[in-house]
mmCIF file with all atom_site columns, C-alpha atoms in Angstrom:
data_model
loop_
_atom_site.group_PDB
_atom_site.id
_atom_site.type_symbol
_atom_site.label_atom_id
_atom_site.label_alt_id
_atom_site.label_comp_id
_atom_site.label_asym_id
_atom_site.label_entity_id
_atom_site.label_seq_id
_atom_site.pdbx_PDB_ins_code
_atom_site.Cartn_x
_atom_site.Cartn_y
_atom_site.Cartn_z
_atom_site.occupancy
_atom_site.B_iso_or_equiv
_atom_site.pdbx_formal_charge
_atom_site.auth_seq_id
_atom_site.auth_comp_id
_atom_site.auth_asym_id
_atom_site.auth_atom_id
_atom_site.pdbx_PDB_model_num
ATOM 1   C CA . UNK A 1 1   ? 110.349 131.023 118.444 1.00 0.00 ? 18  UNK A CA 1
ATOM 2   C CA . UNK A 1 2   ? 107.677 130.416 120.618 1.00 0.00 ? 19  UNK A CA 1
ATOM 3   C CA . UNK A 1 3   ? 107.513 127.078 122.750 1.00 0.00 ? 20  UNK A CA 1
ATOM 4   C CA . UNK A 1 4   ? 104.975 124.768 124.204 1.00 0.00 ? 21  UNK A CA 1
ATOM 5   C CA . UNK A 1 5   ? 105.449 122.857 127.801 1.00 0.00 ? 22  UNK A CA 1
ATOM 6   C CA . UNK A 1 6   ? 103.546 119.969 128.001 1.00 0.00 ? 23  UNK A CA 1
ATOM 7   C CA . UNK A 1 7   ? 104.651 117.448 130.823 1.00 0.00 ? 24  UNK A CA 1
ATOM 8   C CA . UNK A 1 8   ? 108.054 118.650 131.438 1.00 0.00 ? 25  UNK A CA 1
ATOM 9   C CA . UNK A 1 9   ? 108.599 118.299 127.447 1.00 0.00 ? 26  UNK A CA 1
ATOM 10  C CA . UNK A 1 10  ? 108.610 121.217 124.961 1.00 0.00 ? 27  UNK A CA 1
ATOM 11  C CA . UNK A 1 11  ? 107.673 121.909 121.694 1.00 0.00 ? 28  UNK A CA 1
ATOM 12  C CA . UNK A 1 12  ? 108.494 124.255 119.200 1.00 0.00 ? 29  UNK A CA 1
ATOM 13  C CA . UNK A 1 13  ? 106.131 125.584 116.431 1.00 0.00 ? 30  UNK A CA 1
ATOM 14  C CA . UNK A 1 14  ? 108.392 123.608 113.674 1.00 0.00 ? 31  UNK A CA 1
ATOM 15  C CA . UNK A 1 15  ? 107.717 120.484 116.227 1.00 0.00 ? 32  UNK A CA 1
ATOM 16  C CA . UNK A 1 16  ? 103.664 121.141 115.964 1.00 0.00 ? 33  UNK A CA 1
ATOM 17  C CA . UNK A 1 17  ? 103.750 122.107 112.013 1.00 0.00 ? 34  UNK A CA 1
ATOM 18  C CA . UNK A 1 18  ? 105.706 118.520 111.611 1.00 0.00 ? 35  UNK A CA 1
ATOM 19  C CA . UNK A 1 19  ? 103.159 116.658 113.439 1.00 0.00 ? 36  UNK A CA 1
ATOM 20  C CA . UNK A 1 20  ? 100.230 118.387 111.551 1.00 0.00 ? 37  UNK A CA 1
ATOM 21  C CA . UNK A 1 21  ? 101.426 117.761 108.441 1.00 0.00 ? 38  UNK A CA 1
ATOM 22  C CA . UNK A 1 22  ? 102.433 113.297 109.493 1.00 0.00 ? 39  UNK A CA 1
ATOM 23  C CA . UNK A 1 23  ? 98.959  113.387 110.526 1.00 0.00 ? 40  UNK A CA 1
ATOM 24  C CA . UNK A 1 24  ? 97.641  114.765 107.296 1.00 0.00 ? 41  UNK A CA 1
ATOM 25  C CA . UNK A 1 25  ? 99.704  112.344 105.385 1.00 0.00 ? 42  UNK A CA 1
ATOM 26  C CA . UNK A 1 26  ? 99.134  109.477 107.131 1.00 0.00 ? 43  UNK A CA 1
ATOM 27  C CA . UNK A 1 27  ? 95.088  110.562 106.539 1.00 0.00 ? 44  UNK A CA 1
ATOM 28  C CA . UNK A 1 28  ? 95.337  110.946 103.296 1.00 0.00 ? 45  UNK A CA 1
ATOM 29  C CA . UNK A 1 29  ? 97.297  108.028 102.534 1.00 0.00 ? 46  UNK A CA 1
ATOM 30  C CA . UNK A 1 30  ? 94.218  105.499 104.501 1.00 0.00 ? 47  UNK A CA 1
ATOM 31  C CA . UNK A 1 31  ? 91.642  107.828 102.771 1.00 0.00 ? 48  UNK A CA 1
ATOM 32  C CA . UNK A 1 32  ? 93.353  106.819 99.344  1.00 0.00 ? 49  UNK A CA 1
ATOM 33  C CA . UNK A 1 33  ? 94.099  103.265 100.669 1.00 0.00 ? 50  UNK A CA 1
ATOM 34  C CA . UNK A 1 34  ? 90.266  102.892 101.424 1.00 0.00 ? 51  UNK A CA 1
ATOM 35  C CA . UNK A 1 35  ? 88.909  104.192 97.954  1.00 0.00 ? 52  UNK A CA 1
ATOM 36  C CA . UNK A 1 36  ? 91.575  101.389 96.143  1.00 0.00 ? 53  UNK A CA 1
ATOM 37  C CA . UNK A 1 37  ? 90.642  98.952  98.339  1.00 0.00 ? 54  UNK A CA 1
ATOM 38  C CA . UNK A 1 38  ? 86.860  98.970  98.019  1.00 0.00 ? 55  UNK A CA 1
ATOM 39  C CA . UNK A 1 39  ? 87.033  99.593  94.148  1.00 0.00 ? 56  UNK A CA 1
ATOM 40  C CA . UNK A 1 40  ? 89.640  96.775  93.974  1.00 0.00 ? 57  UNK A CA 1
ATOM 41  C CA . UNK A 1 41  ? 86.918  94.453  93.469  1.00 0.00 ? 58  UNK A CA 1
ATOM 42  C CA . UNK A 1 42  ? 84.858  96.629  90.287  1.00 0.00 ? 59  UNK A CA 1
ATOM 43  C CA . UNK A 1 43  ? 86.136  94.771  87.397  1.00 0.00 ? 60  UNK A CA 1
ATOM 44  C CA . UNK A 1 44  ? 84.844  91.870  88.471  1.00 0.00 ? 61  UNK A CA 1
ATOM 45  C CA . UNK A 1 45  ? 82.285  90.013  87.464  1.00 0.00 ? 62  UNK A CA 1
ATOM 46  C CA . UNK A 1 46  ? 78.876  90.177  89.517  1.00 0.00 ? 63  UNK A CA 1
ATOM 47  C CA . UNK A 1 47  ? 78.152  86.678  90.528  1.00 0.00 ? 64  UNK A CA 1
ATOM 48  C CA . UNK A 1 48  ? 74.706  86.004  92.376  1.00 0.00 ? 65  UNK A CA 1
ATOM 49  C CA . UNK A 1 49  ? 74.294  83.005  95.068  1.00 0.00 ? 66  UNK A CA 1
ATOM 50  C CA . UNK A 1 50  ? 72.084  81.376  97.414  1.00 0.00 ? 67  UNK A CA 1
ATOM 51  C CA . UNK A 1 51  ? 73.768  81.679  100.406 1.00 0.00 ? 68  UNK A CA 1
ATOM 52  C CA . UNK A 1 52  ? 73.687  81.082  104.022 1.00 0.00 ? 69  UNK A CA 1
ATOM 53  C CA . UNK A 1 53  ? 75.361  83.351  106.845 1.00 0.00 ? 70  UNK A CA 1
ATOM 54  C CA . UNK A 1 54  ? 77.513  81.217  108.799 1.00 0.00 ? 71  UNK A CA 1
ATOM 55  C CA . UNK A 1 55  ? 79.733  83.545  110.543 1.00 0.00 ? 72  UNK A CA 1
ATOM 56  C CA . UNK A 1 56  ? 79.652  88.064  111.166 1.00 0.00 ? 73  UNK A CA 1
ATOM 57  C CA . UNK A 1 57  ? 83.719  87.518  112.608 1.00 0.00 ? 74  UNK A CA 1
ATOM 58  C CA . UNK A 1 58  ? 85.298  91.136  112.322 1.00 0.00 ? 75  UNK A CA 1
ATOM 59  C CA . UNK A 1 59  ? 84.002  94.859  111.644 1.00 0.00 ? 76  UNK A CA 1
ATOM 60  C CA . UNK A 1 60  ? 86.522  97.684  110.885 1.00 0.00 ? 77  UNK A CA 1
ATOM 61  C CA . UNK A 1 61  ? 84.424  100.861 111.384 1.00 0.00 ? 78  UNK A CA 1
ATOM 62  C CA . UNK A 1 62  ? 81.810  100.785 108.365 1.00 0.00 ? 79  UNK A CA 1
ATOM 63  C CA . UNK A 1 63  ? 83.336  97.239  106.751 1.00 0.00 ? 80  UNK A CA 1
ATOM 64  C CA . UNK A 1 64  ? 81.807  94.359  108.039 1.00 0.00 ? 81  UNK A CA 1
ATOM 65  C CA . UNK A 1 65  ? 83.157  90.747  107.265 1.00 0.00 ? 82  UNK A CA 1
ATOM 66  C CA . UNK A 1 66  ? 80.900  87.644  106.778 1.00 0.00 ? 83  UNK A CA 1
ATOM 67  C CA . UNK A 1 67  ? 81.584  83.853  106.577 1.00 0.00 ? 84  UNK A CA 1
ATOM 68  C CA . UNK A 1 68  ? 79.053  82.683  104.266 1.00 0.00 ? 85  UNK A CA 1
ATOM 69  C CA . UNK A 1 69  ? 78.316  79.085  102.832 1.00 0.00 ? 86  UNK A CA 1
ATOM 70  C CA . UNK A 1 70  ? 77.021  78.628  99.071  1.00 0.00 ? 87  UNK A CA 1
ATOM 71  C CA . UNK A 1 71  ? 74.284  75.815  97.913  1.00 0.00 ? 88  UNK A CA 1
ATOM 72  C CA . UNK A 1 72  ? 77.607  73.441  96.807  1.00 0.00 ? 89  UNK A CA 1
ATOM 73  C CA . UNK A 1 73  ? 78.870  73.972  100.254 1.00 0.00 ? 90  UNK A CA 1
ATOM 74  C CA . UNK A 1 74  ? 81.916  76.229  99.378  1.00 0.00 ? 91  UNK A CA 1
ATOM 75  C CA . UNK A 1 75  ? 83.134  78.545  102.302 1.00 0.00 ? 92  UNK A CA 1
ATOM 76  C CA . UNK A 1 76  ? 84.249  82.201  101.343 1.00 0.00 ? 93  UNK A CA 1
ATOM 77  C CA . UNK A 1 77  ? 85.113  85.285  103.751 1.00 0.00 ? 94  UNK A CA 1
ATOM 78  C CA . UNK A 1 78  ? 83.481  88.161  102.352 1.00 0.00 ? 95  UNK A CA 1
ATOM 79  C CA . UNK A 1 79  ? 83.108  92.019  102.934 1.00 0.00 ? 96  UNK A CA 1
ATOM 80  C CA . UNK A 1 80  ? 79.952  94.721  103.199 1.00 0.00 ? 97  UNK A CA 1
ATOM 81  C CA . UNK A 1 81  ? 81.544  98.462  102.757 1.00 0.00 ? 98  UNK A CA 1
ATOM 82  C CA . UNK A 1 82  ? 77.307  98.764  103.072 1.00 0.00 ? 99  UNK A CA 1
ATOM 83  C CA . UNK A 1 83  ? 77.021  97.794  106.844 1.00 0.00 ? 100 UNK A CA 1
ATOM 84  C CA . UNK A 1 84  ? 74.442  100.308 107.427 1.00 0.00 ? 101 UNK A CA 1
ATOM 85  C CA . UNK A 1 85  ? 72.183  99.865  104.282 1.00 0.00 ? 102 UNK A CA 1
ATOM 86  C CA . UNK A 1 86  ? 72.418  95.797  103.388 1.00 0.00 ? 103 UNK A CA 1
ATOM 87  C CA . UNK A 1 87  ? 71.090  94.267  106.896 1.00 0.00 ? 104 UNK A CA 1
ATOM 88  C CA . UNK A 1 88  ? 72.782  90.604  107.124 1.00 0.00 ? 105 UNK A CA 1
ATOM 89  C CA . UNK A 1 89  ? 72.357  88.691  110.425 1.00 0.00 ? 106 UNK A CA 1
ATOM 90  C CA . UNK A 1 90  ? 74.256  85.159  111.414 1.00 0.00 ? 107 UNK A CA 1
ATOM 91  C CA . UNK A 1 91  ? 71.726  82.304  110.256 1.00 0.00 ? 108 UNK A CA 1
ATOM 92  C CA . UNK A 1 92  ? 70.423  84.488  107.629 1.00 0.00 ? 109 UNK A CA 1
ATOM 93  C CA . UNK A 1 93  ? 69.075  82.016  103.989 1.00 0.00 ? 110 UNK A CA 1
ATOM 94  C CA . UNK A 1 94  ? 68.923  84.799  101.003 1.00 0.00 ? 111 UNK A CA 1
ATOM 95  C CA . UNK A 1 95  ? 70.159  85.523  97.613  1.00 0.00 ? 112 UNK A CA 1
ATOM 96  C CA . UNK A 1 96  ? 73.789  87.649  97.393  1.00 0.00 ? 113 UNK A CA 1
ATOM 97  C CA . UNK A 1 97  ? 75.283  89.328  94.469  1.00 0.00 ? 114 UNK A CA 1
ATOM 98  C CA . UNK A 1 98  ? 78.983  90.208  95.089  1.00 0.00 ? 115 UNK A CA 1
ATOM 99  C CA . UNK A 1 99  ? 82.256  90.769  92.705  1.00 0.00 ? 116 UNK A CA 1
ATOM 100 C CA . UNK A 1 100 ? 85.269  89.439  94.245  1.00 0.00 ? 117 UNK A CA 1
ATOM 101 C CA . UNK A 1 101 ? 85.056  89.563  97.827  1.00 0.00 ? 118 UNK A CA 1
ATOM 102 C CA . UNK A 1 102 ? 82.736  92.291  98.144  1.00 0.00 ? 119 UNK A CA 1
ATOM 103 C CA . UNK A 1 103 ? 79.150  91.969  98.863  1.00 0.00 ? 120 UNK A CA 1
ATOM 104 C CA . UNK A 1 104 ? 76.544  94.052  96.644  1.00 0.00 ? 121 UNK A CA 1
ATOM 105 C CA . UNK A 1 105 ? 73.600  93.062  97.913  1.00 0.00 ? 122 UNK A CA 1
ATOM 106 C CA . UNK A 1 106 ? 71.619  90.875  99.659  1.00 0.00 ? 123 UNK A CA 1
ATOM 107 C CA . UNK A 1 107 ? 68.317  89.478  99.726  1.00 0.00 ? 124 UNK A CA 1
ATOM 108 C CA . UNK A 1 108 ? 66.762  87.419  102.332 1.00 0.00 ? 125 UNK A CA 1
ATOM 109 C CA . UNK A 1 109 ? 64.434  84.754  101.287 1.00 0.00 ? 126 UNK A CA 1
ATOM 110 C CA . UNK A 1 110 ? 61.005  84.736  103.020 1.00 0.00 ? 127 UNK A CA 1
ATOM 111 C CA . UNK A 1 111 ? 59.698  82.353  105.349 1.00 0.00 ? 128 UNK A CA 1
ATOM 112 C CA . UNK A 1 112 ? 57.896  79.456  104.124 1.00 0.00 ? 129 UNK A CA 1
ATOM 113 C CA . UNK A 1 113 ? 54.552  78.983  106.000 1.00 0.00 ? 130 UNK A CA 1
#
């Protein structure tokens, strides 16, 4: 049995392989968690708004969250899983298609001159 000393504490080889294999879990479980979560939302209807970026309050990694406001002046929190492909900015005017919570797209609308 071989052991490991790592600040005054030691470790056997089971002690390692059990670690390895909570870590894998736990990965596996979030990676699984992740692909429910952001196909939660696919049966769903696509709606399509004009909207208005009120808010950008949280991002988790590659999931940003936006307050938006619709034309009848409804409120809803939604989510991008697209963060680095749909381009939304606080103060942004534009046309959204989402299904649930989840934005699909977005689609500024141009400047009046």
């Amino acid at each position: 049995m071989t052991y490991i000393r790592i600040g005054g504490s030691s470790f056997s080889d089971e002690d390692i392989f059990a670690f390895v294999i909570i870590v894998l879990v736990i990965g596996i479980a979030s990676w699984i968690g992740y692909f429910i979560l952001k196909s939660k939302d696919n049966s769903k209807p696509l709606e399509k708004s004009k909207v208005k970026i009120l808010e950008k309050p949280v991002q988790k990694g590659n999931i940003e969250w936006y307050v938006v406001e619709f034309e009848n002046g409804e409120r809803k929190k939604l989510r991008s899983f697209h963060a680095d492909t749909i381009f939304i900015a606080v103060g942004d005017e534009g046309i959204l298609e989402y299904r649930g919570i989840t934005i699909q797209s977005f689609q500024p609308l141009t400047a009046k001159k």
